[in-house]
Amino acid sequence: MKFIKSKYIICLLFIMAGMSDVYGQKPDEKLTIAGRVVDQDKKPLPGVTVTIQEDKSNKAVSTGTDGTFSIDATSSDVLIFKFVGFGTMLKPAAEVSRGDIILTKSLVDGGDDDNVYIPFGVRKRREVTSTISTIRAEDLPQIPSSSLTNVFTGRLAGLAVYPSGSQQPGYDASSFLVRGRSSYNSNQEPLVLVDGIERDFTSMDLNEIESVSVLKDAGTLAWYGMYGGNGVIYVKTRRGSATSTKVSFDAQAGLQAPLQITAPLDAYSYATLYNEASVNSGGAAVYAPAALQAYQDGSDPIKYPNNNFVRDFTKKVAPTQRYVASVTGGNAFIKYYTVLSAYQQGGFYKGGHSETYDANTDFSRYNLRTNLDLHVNKNLDVALDIGGRITTLNFPNAGTGAFLTAVYSTPANAFPILNPNGSYGGTSVYQQSNPLAMLQSRGASTDLMRNMIATISARQKMDGILKGLSGEVFYAYDIAGLYRSGFAETYATAVLNADGTYSPFGTASKVNYQGNAFSGNVKKSEFWAGLDYNRTFGKHDIKFSTRVSRANLSSFGNLDVRREGWSNRLSYNFIQRYFVDVTANYSGSENFAPGKRYGFFPAASAGWIISDENFMKGSGSFLDLLKIRGSYGLVGNDAIGSARRFAFNDFFSRSTTGYNFGTAFSGVSGTGQLALANPDLTWEKVYKTSIGFDARLFKQALSISADYFYEDRKDLATSSLLPSLLGQSLIYVNEGEAEYKGFEAGINYNKKIGAVNLNVFGNFTYNVSKILAINEGAGLPAYQKQLGHPISSVISPAATATTSAGYISTMLISNGIFQSQAEIDASAKQMLSGSVKPGDIKYVDQNGDGLINDLDRVRTDFNFVPKAFFGFGASIAVKNFDLNFLFQGTSGRSITIQNLVNSGNANNGYLSQFSVNRWTPGNPNAPYPRLLLSDRGNNTANSDFWIRSGDYIRLKNIELGYSLAPALIKRLKISQLRFYVGGLNLLTFDQLGDLPIDPELPESGYNASYPYMKIYSLGLNLKF
């Protein structure tokens, strides 16, 4: 409570300290503004161009030999200072007379594009000593996607983007890895910050952001201490500028279409293959020739139906649309930016509309954000950011997974969709699998989510205490609530008997309205306060920042989370050529035992502009800048898994069996201990090393950045190894260690060739990992151990790149398919099923004991996480036309098709479109084994037989635009009108041959998965 009171007192003092100069200002008073422009060495700069922002007269003056100038302007005007080789500066006219205008030398870029945002600070690119990749919003594609996370694929070196396994509307957000995966524990996703606050940016609109930066090395990550071990994604939102009011409007419409989707077997093909599988399993053919003929000719669609559920219950395309309006402007005293956006994404289910509700998947979102900057006086600046979001998600009560399973896996001959009497078709086997009934008579629900965010900050100059000193405080508060409403009902199915009667299955109920039900909320607050010091002493430049912070998170059904930290950074440079940054953080996490919750995280980085040295002057004809930089430091990761939170406490659970006492051994209920507490469990310690360079060549037309990185992650939480006679084990111990290393590079070429403006770009990241220490079971053969193998060197359809869930531990190594009984007799005996026949998969006997069993499973290096990922593309503008495109891809990644080929269940005989390419005596070179209904253990065992390359190159997005000519725009009294057409995920090159799956999301469109979509869009950009 004292802490909370203190932060409000601090905020009040900051605001009061600056109020003395608020009154008496006359913003429109005509003045002759005079001043002097100097460089960082206080030397006068002659020839600097001085203009007035948004001045239609284009009035301009130049500084004289002594650096002085004078210009007529009002006190509310903003002056612009430009000089070749220096960064552009904007200065309120009312402040010009208060001191020299100091321009900073910049051989890289000028103006805002030269700014790189670091934690609670801004640096010119020249000054940056850490590895930071940044992209501005205008360089990102305008994709009509429900999640902003999907626009970054292939755009930034070191940022791997993985689409979600669930692609249904509203759930298609991507996940991130920075450089690679270096821990075998749970969460590996980076910390995401929006304007310095930990916030989810998944549902933000593209027009809300100005830039996105990825912080990758210890030099910047140490600022976040215990929370920076997985990297940081820093999102900076747009802010207003001291200009006249500007209004923009964007409209976009698109059509989504599945990249891949199940091609179901027709009834005849299914029945024929089922007969074959039944005979192979030792049974008789199930479908008689007469039935097969009826499936072919369609003579009796009730008794012998031939459905195509994919065709009947999914659309070929689904709509999406996006609208955005924004207004920005301001003057020397107030700046504002407001943006309102609306987005809607339709689902691809067909037939979901009933009289009462629509069970199709549907997602809509409305965003509103306002950022205000108040220049209260020469010493005090205040910022207020307010935003809100409303999202609505509609879905069938049957569940997306259950509905798609029914559509994809129910045999074409299972039942007629509707019986002659109008009832839903079904059987004793398929009682609740009628897709039409699941959409129209099962009910639908709507989730309504409301989010509100607010941030207030104040910065106070304290030159009266110490020149160059300033203080800053800010407080953020977020709240979100989820409410669910909808309609519920149940349905019955029936089968038509031979005597004309019906046998029903299930019970139908009337539709009932389910009112708004509170489903959970989240409250989050975050407070930062600290000081900054920025001074130049001759050739020496010093910057220092210190901040204390506290964050609190409360969420429905979970224990509260609190974080605290103290961050410090000292930056020094000499003659803008030699740079050193030292960062230190002291932070804590309540995940660990009292007295062991805080840690110290130091880091250092340095840079050298070697191109400024005398011995490099001869390269000035082609080399504009060459900077060498490096960093080393320690950061942490307290996200070692939710199951390990509070592992310093003993865990007990009510016993399921109880305890037996007395001579009668009567049972008595009780509790049992789950695991022993470990009060010494601590966070992961991440030692990061990075060495790289930045270069600009050929009059800054070509830029190159490259880095080598190495990470050693110690104290990984791993299972404990204690004697079994103890009867218990420690929940986890810090005895694991892993490393990863690699390199990344980015290149950009920007040149105007005649009437053509050309920009070509690319990036590449390569990384490999290795487990250095992990506790594994006693007696485990060396070839089954994880030690020495890459992290996640196992794959599964359920796996994601950022978590460990669903990974296959070990697998058998295959050696083709048995072609004869003689080959089977001459091979090791396979103990995985009752019998092995020609057409079954053959495995390698790893231990040479003549048997194939679990002891022959090996640890492989097949990896769901790619060794390399990359992106390359171009932007081309010729007169009024512009074209931009991006290709992206991965290399060194493996996927499994086992669940695809063996899709479905015992009810449908595990048959699918892939079953057509099974082994038969007449097709000995088939890619898949023989068909079976039962006794399938041999062919369904986890093995490399099902592994395929997940490498691919994809045309991720392309956009062609046309802008109206300037003369026409002027007559229309607008600033810009641009029309464009675009596409997403339009073309893919892979190594899967004719296998009809997507290499990025192999199971999308199969089993129970919503398909991965390609999108065609058109839109317009209008500015006033």
Tab-separated table of C-alpha atoms in Angstrom, residues 427-724:
chain	number	residue	atom	x	y	z
A	427	THR	CA	-26.309	-45.000	-37.288
A	428	SER	CA	-25.427	-46.814	-34.112
A	429	VAL	CA	-21.766	-46.135	-34.942
A	430	TYR	CA	-22.234	-42.523	-36.077
A	431	GLN	CA	-24.878	-41.323	-33.655
A	432	GLN	CA	-23.670	-37.727	-33.231
A	433	SER	CA	-21.568	-37.147	-36.355
A	434	ASN	CA	-24.077	-35.574	-38.721
A	435	PRO	CA	-22.469	-32.260	-39.820
A	436	LEU	CA	-25.782	-30.613	-40.678
A	437	ALA	CA	-27.213	-31.431	-37.263
A	438	MET	CA	-24.034	-30.244	-35.547
A	439	LEU	CA	-24.448	-26.828	-37.171
A	440	GLN	CA	-28.223	-26.369	-37.108
A	441	SER	CA	-29.383	-28.256	-34.009
A	442	ARG	CA	-26.520	-28.192	-31.532
A	443	GLY	CA	-26.437	-24.503	-30.687
A	444	ALA	CA	-23.860	-21.750	-30.985
A	445	SER	CA	-21.974	-19.490	-28.595
A	446	THR	CA	-20.551	-15.988	-28.744
A	447	ASP	CA	-17.551	-14.790	-26.766
A	448	LEU	CA	-17.459	-11.045	-26.158
A	449	MET	CA	-14.123	-9.660	-24.968
A	450	ARG	CA	-13.681	-6.068	-23.817
A	451	ASN	CA	-10.210	-4.598	-23.285
A	452	MET	CA	-9.273	-1.194	-21.922
A	453	ILE	CA	-5.734	0.160	-21.644
A	454	ALA	CA	-4.430	3.430	-20.236
A	455	THR	CA	-0.967	4.870	-19.708
A	456	ILE	CA	0.003	8.212	-18.236
A	457	SER	CA	3.575	9.443	-18.099
A	458	ALA	CA	5.422	12.611	-17.249
A	459	ARG	CA	8.963	13.744	-17.979
A	460	GLN	CA	10.473	16.621	-16.009
A	461	LYS	CA	13.714	18.370	-16.905
A	462	MET	CA	15.861	19.031	-13.836
A	463	ASP	CA	18.558	21.274	-15.268
A	464	GLY	CA	18.198	23.480	-12.199
A	465	ILE	CA	19.558	20.627	-10.109
A	466	LEU	CA	22.033	19.217	-12.609
A	467	LYS	CA	22.300	20.158	-16.249
A	468	GLY	CA	21.209	17.268	-18.455
A	469	LEU	CA	19.202	15.592	-15.678
A	470	SER	CA	15.560	14.642	-16.156
A	471	GLY	CA	13.076	12.389	-14.444
A	472	GLU	CA	10.258	10.231	-15.720
A	473	VAL	CA	7.353	8.363	-14.199
A	474	PHE	CA	4.595	6.424	-15.842
A	475	TYR	CA	1.758	4.229	-14.788
A	476	ALA	CA	-0.187	1.770	-16.933
A	477	TYR	CA	-3.443	0.031	-16.149
A	478	ASP	CA	-5.146	-2.607	-18.307
A	479	ILE	CA	-8.382	-4.474	-17.774
A	480	ALA	CA	-10.144	-7.117	-19.851
A	481	GLY	CA	-13.346	-9.090	-19.399
A	482	LEU	CA	-14.780	-12.092	-21.237
A	483	TYR	CA	-18.499	-12.818	-21.449
A	484	ARG	CA	-20.163	-15.784	-23.156
A	485	SER	CA	-23.725	-16.085	-24.422
A	486	GLY	CA	-25.529	-18.244	-26.954
A	487	PHE	CA	-28.105	-20.912	-27.656
A	488	ALA	CA	-28.000	-24.577	-26.682
A	489	GLU	CA	-29.926	-27.603	-27.871
A	490	THR	CA	-29.393	-31.285	-28.635
A	491	TYR	CA	-30.405	-33.385	-31.592
A	492	ALA	CA	-31.296	-36.970	-32.445
A	493	THR	CA	-30.380	-38.999	-35.509
A	494	ALA	CA	-32.113	-42.037	-36.975
A	495	VAL	CA	-31.543	-44.873	-39.405
A	496	LEU	CA	-34.183	-46.165	-41.815
A	497	ASN	CA	-34.769	-49.884	-41.271
A	498	ALA	CA	-35.637	-52.401	-43.981
A	499	ASP	CA	-39.252	-52.540	-42.754
A	500	GLY	CA	-39.695	-48.781	-43.191
A	501	THR	CA	-39.402	-47.922	-39.492
A	502	TYR	CA	-36.733	-45.689	-37.928
A	503	SER	CA	-34.344	-46.460	-35.094
A	504	PRO	CA	-33.467	-43.219	-33.266
A	505	PHE	CA	-30.167	-42.344	-31.590
A	506	GLY	CA	-29.898	-39.592	-29.007
A	507	THR	CA	-32.524	-37.220	-27.660
A	508	ALA	CA	-33.554	-33.917	-29.185
A	509	SER	CA	-34.231	-30.893	-26.971
A	510	LYS	CA	-35.634	-27.457	-27.670
A	511	VAL	CA	-33.316	-24.517	-28.158
A	512	ASN	CA	-32.562	-22.584	-24.971
A	513	TYR	CA	-31.009	-19.136	-24.692
A	514	GLN	CA	-27.909	-18.930	-22.543
A	515	GLY	CA	-27.534	-15.417	-21.116
A	516	ASN	CA	-24.277	-13.549	-20.664
A	517	ALA	CA	-22.041	-15.544	-18.377
A	518	PHE	CA	-18.913	-14.030	-16.914
A	519	SER	CA	-16.044	-16.199	-18.060
A	520	GLY	CA	-13.052	-14.381	-16.662
A	521	ASN	CA	-11.185	-11.118	-16.494
A	522	VAL	CA	-7.651	-9.829	-16.304
A	523	LYS	CA	-6.324	-6.783	-14.490
A	524	LYS	CA	-2.787	-5.570	-14.908
A	525	SER	CA	-0.913	-2.566	-13.614
A	526	GLU	CA	2.654	-1.504	-14.189
A	527	PHE	CA	4.650	1.366	-12.716
A	528	TRP	CA	8.050	2.731	-13.701
A	529	ALA	CA	9.965	5.683	-12.283
A	530	GLY	CA	13.502	6.886	-12.723
A	531	LEU	CA	16.073	9.403	-13.877
A	532	ASP	CA	17.981	10.134	-17.078
A	533	TYR	CA	21.197	12.077	-17.480
A	534	ASN	CA	22.456	13.237	-20.870
A	535	ARG	CA	25.485	15.520	-21.265
A	536	THR	CA	28.227	16.197	-23.753
A	537	PHE	CA	31.602	17.387	-22.489
A	538	GLY	CA	33.672	18.352	-25.484
A	539	LYS	CA	34.378	15.095	-27.291
A	540	HIS	CA	32.789	12.972	-24.577
A	541	ASP	CA	29.122	12.039	-24.550
A	542	ILE	CA	27.524	10.440	-21.482
A	543	LYS	CA	24.044	9.039	-21.064
A	544	PHE	CA	22.714	7.345	-17.944
A	545	SER	CA	19.284	5.885	-17.199
A	546	THR	CA	17.903	4.239	-14.082
A	547	ARG	CA	14.413	2.873	-13.473
A	548	VAL	CA	12.546	1.016	-10.759
A	549	SER	CA	9.474	-0.977	-11.726
A	550	ARG	CA	6.658	-3.062	-10.358
A	551	ALA	CA	4.021	-5.037	-12.262
A	552	ASN	CA	0.945	-6.822	-10.931
A	553	LEU	CA	-1.252	-9.262	-12.840
A	554	SER	CA	-4.572	-10.664	-11.625
A	555	SER	CA	-6.537	-13.101	-13.755
A	556	PHE	CA	-9.685	-15.114	-13.191
A	557	GLY	CA	-8.991	-18.572	-11.794
A	558	ASN	CA	-5.242	-18.000	-11.362
A	559	LEU	CA	-2.958	-16.829	-8.618
A	560	ASP	CA	-1.739	-13.252	-8.902
A	561	VAL	CA	1.668	-12.559	-10.409
A	562	ARG	CA	4.014	-9.794	-9.306
A	563	ARG	CA	7.334	-8.624	-10.686
A	564	GLU	CA	9.809	-6.038	-9.465
A	565	GLY	CA	13.041	-4.723	-10.877
A	566	TRP	CA	15.707	-2.032	-10.878
A	567	SER	CA	17.396	-1.353	-14.210
A	568	ASN	CA	20.424	0.815	-14.977
A	569	ARG	CA	22.293	1.708	-18.148
A	570	LEU	CA	25.425	3.814	-18.687
A	571	SER	CA	26.385	4.823	-22.227
A	572	TYR	CA	29.594	6.574	-23.207
A	573	ASN	CA	31.039	7.570	-26.543
A	574	PHE	CA	34.167	9.417	-27.566
A	575	ILE	CA	34.042	11.643	-30.675
A	576	GLN	CA	31.049	9.667	-31.929
A	577	ARG	CA	33.463	6.893	-32.886
A	578	TYR	CA	33.997	4.691	-29.832
A	579	PHE	CA	30.951	3.503	-27.902
A	580	VAL	CA	30.495	1.561	-24.676
A	581	ASP	CA	27.260	0.574	-22.927
A	582	VAL	CA	27.023	-1.080	-19.521
A	583	THR	CA	23.672	-2.383	-18.290
A	584	ALA	CA	22.763	-3.895	-14.930
A	585	ASN	CA	19.455	-5.138	-13.573
A	586	TYR	CA	18.356	-6.386	-10.190
A	587	SER	CA	14.974	-8.101	-10.455
A	588	GLY	CA	12.859	-10.689	-8.724
A	589	SER	CA	10.165	-13.270	-9.297
A	590	GLU	CA	7.744	-14.726	-6.765
A	591	ASN	CA	8.042	-18.127	-8.451
A	592	PHE	CA	10.899	-18.926	-6.099
A	593	ALA	CA	11.410	-19.310	-2.374
A	594	PRO	CA	11.593	-16.259	-0.106
A	595	GLY	CA	15.161	-15.082	0.180
A	596	LYS	CA	16.008	-16.528	-3.240
A	597	ARG	CA	13.778	-14.462	-5.480
A	598	TYR	CA	16.146	-11.752	-6.693
A	599	GLY	CA	19.059	-11.874	-9.078
A	600	PHE	CA	21.664	-9.562	-10.591
A	601	PHE	CA	22.007	-9.419	-14.375
A	602	PRO	CA	24.925	-7.429	-15.849
A	603	ALA	CA	25.918	-6.923	-19.485
A	604	ALA	CA	28.295	-4.820	-21.549
A	605	SER	CA	28.452	-3.922	-25.221
A	606	ALA	CA	30.814	-1.850	-27.333
A	607	GLY	CA	31.025	-0.424	-30.835
A	608	TRP	CA	33.746	1.047	-33.007
A	609	ILE	CA	33.156	3.133	-36.137
A	610	ILE	CA	36.258	1.852	-37.827
A	611	SER	CA	35.453	3.682	-41.056
A	612	ASP	CA	36.173	6.988	-39.276
A	613	GLU	CA	39.780	6.014	-38.647
A	614	ASN	CA	42.492	7.672	-40.727
A	615	PHE	CA	43.711	4.350	-42.066
A	616	MET	CA	40.232	3.799	-43.597
A	617	LYS	CA	39.944	7.129	-45.368
A	618	GLY	CA	40.953	5.594	-48.689
A	619	SER	CA	37.766	3.540	-48.697
A	620	GLY	CA	35.539	6.599	-48.566
A	621	SER	CA	34.716	6.353	-52.251
A	622	PHE	CA	32.549	3.286	-51.635
A	623	LEU	CA	32.396	2.746	-47.853
A	624	ASP	CA	30.171	5.186	-46.000
A	625	LEU	CA	30.190	3.449	-42.639
A	626	LEU	CA	31.637	0.342	-41.049
A	627	LYS	CA	30.904	-0.366	-37.399
A	628	ILE	CA	32.142	-3.359	-35.436
A	629	ARG	CA	30.245	-4.220	-32.265
A	630	GLY	CA	29.955	-6.917	-29.654
A	631	SER	CA	28.203	-7.728	-26.402
A	632	TYR	CA	28.293	-10.191	-23.535
A	633	GLY	CA	26.116	-10.543	-20.491
A	634	LEU	CA	23.759	-12.481	-18.281
A	635	VAL	CA	19.969	-12.463	-18.474
A	636	GLY	CA	17.376	-14.735	-16.923
A	637	ASN	CA	14.161	-16.624	-17.564
A	638	ASP	CA	11.729	-17.276	-14.731
A	639	ALA	CA	9.099	-18.836	-17.049
A	640	ILE	CA	10.192	-22.398	-16.361
A	641	GLY	CA	6.677	-23.815	-16.592
A	642	SER	CA	3.411	-23.192	-14.773
A	643	ALA	CA	3.594	-26.610	-13.117
A	644	ARG	CA	6.828	-25.526	-11.469
A	645	ARG	CA	5.495	-22.325	-9.957
A	646	PHE	CA	5.911	-22.330	-6.190
A	647	ALA	CA	7.974	-25.497	-6.409
A	648	PHE	CA	9.502	-24.504	-3.059
A	649	ASN	CA	6.265	-25.755	-1.461
A	650	ASP	CA	5.249	-29.373	-0.927
A	651	PHE	CA	2.331	-30.452	-3.105
A	652	PHE	CA	-0.420	-32.733	-1.837
A	653	SER	CA	-3.497	-34.178	-3.474
A	654	ARG	CA	-6.485	-36.129	-2.285
A	655	SER	CA	-5.689	-39.813	-2.711
A	656	THR	CA	-7.780	-41.570	-5.343
A	657	THR	CA	-7.527	-44.945	-3.626
A	658	GLY	CA	-7.174	-44.000	0.037
A	659	TYR	CA	-5.405	-46.118	2.647
A	660	ASN	CA	-6.214	-49.547	4.088
A	661	PHE	CA	-6.194	-50.154	7.854
A	662	GLY	CA	-7.078	-52.918	10.293
A	663	THR	CA	-7.363	-56.653	9.877
A	664	ALA	CA	-10.174	-56.153	7.371
A	665	PHE	CA	-8.040	-53.737	5.348
A	666	SER	CA	-10.945	-51.299	5.151
A	667	GLY	CA	-10.309	-48.257	2.985
A	668	VAL	CA	-10.094	-44.740	4.423
A	669	SER	CA	-9.810	-41.655	2.221
A	670	GLY	CA	-6.839	-39.339	2.694
A	671	THR	CA	-4.225	-37.222	0.981
A	672	GLY	CA	-0.961	-38.088	-0.679
A	673	GLN	CA	2.164	-36.121	-1.414
A	674	LEU	CA	2.774	-35.504	-5.089
A	675	ALA	CA	6.386	-34.365	-4.931
A	676	LEU	CA	8.942	-33.049	-2.490
A	677	ALA	CA	9.505	-29.315	-2.353
A	678	ASN	CA	12.703	-27.832	-3.724
A	679	PRO	CA	13.414	-24.524	-1.976
A	680	ASP	CA	16.581	-24.105	-4.048
A	681	LEU	CA	14.876	-24.092	-7.455
A	682	THR	CA	15.887	-20.970	-9.352
A	683	TRP	CA	15.601	-19.279	-12.735
A	684	GLU	CA	17.383	-20.158	-15.947
A	685	LYS	CA	20.641	-18.258	-16.343
A	686	VAL	CA	21.281	-17.226	-19.920
A	687	TYR	CA	24.803	-16.159	-20.921
A	688	LYS	CA	24.672	-14.412	-24.294
A	689	THR	CA	27.540	-13.485	-26.611
A	690	SER	CA	27.148	-11.555	-29.851
A	691	ILE	CA	29.710	-10.175	-32.314
A	692	GLY	CA	28.717	-8.330	-35.468
A	693	PHE	CA	29.111	-5.430	-37.841
A	694	ASP	CA	27.035	-2.830	-39.674
A	695	ALA	CA	28.104	-1.434	-43.029
A	696	ARG	CA	26.800	1.180	-45.453
A	697	LEU	CA	28.248	1.369	-48.960
A	698	PHE	CA	27.910	3.192	-52.266
A	699	LYS	CA	26.494	6.443	-50.936
A	700	GLN	CA	24.339	4.510	-48.484
A	701	ALA	CA	22.584	2.585	-51.244
A	702	LEU	CA	23.643	-0.752	-49.751
A	703	SER	CA	23.412	-1.667	-46.070
A	704	ILE	CA	24.587	-4.918	-44.504
A	705	SER	CA	24.364	-6.173	-40.923
A	706	ALA	CA	25.648	-9.521	-39.705
A	707	ASP	CA	26.084	-11.194	-36.312
A	708	TYR	CA	27.516	-14.330	-34.796
A	709	PHE	CA	25.761	-15.358	-31.596
A	710	TYR	CA	26.279	-17.924	-28.880
A	711	GLU	CA	24.090	-18.690	-25.884
A	712	ASP	CA	24.808	-20.917	-22.919
A	713	ARG	CA	21.698	-21.521	-20.815
A	714	LYS	CA	22.428	-22.961	-17.376
A	715	ASP	CA	20.308	-24.100	-14.426
A	716	LEU	CA	17.555	-25.512	-16.618
A	717	ALA	CA	14.849	-27.201	-14.574
A	718	THR	CA	14.985	-30.951	-15.112
A	719	SER	CA	13.557	-34.019	-13.409
A	720	SER	CA	15.357	-35.134	-10.281
A	721	LEU	CA	17.125	-38.480	-10.000
A	722	LEU	CA	16.617	-39.923	-6.533
A	723	PRO	CA	16.636	-43.554	-5.345
A	724	SER	CA	13.251	-45.213	-5.774
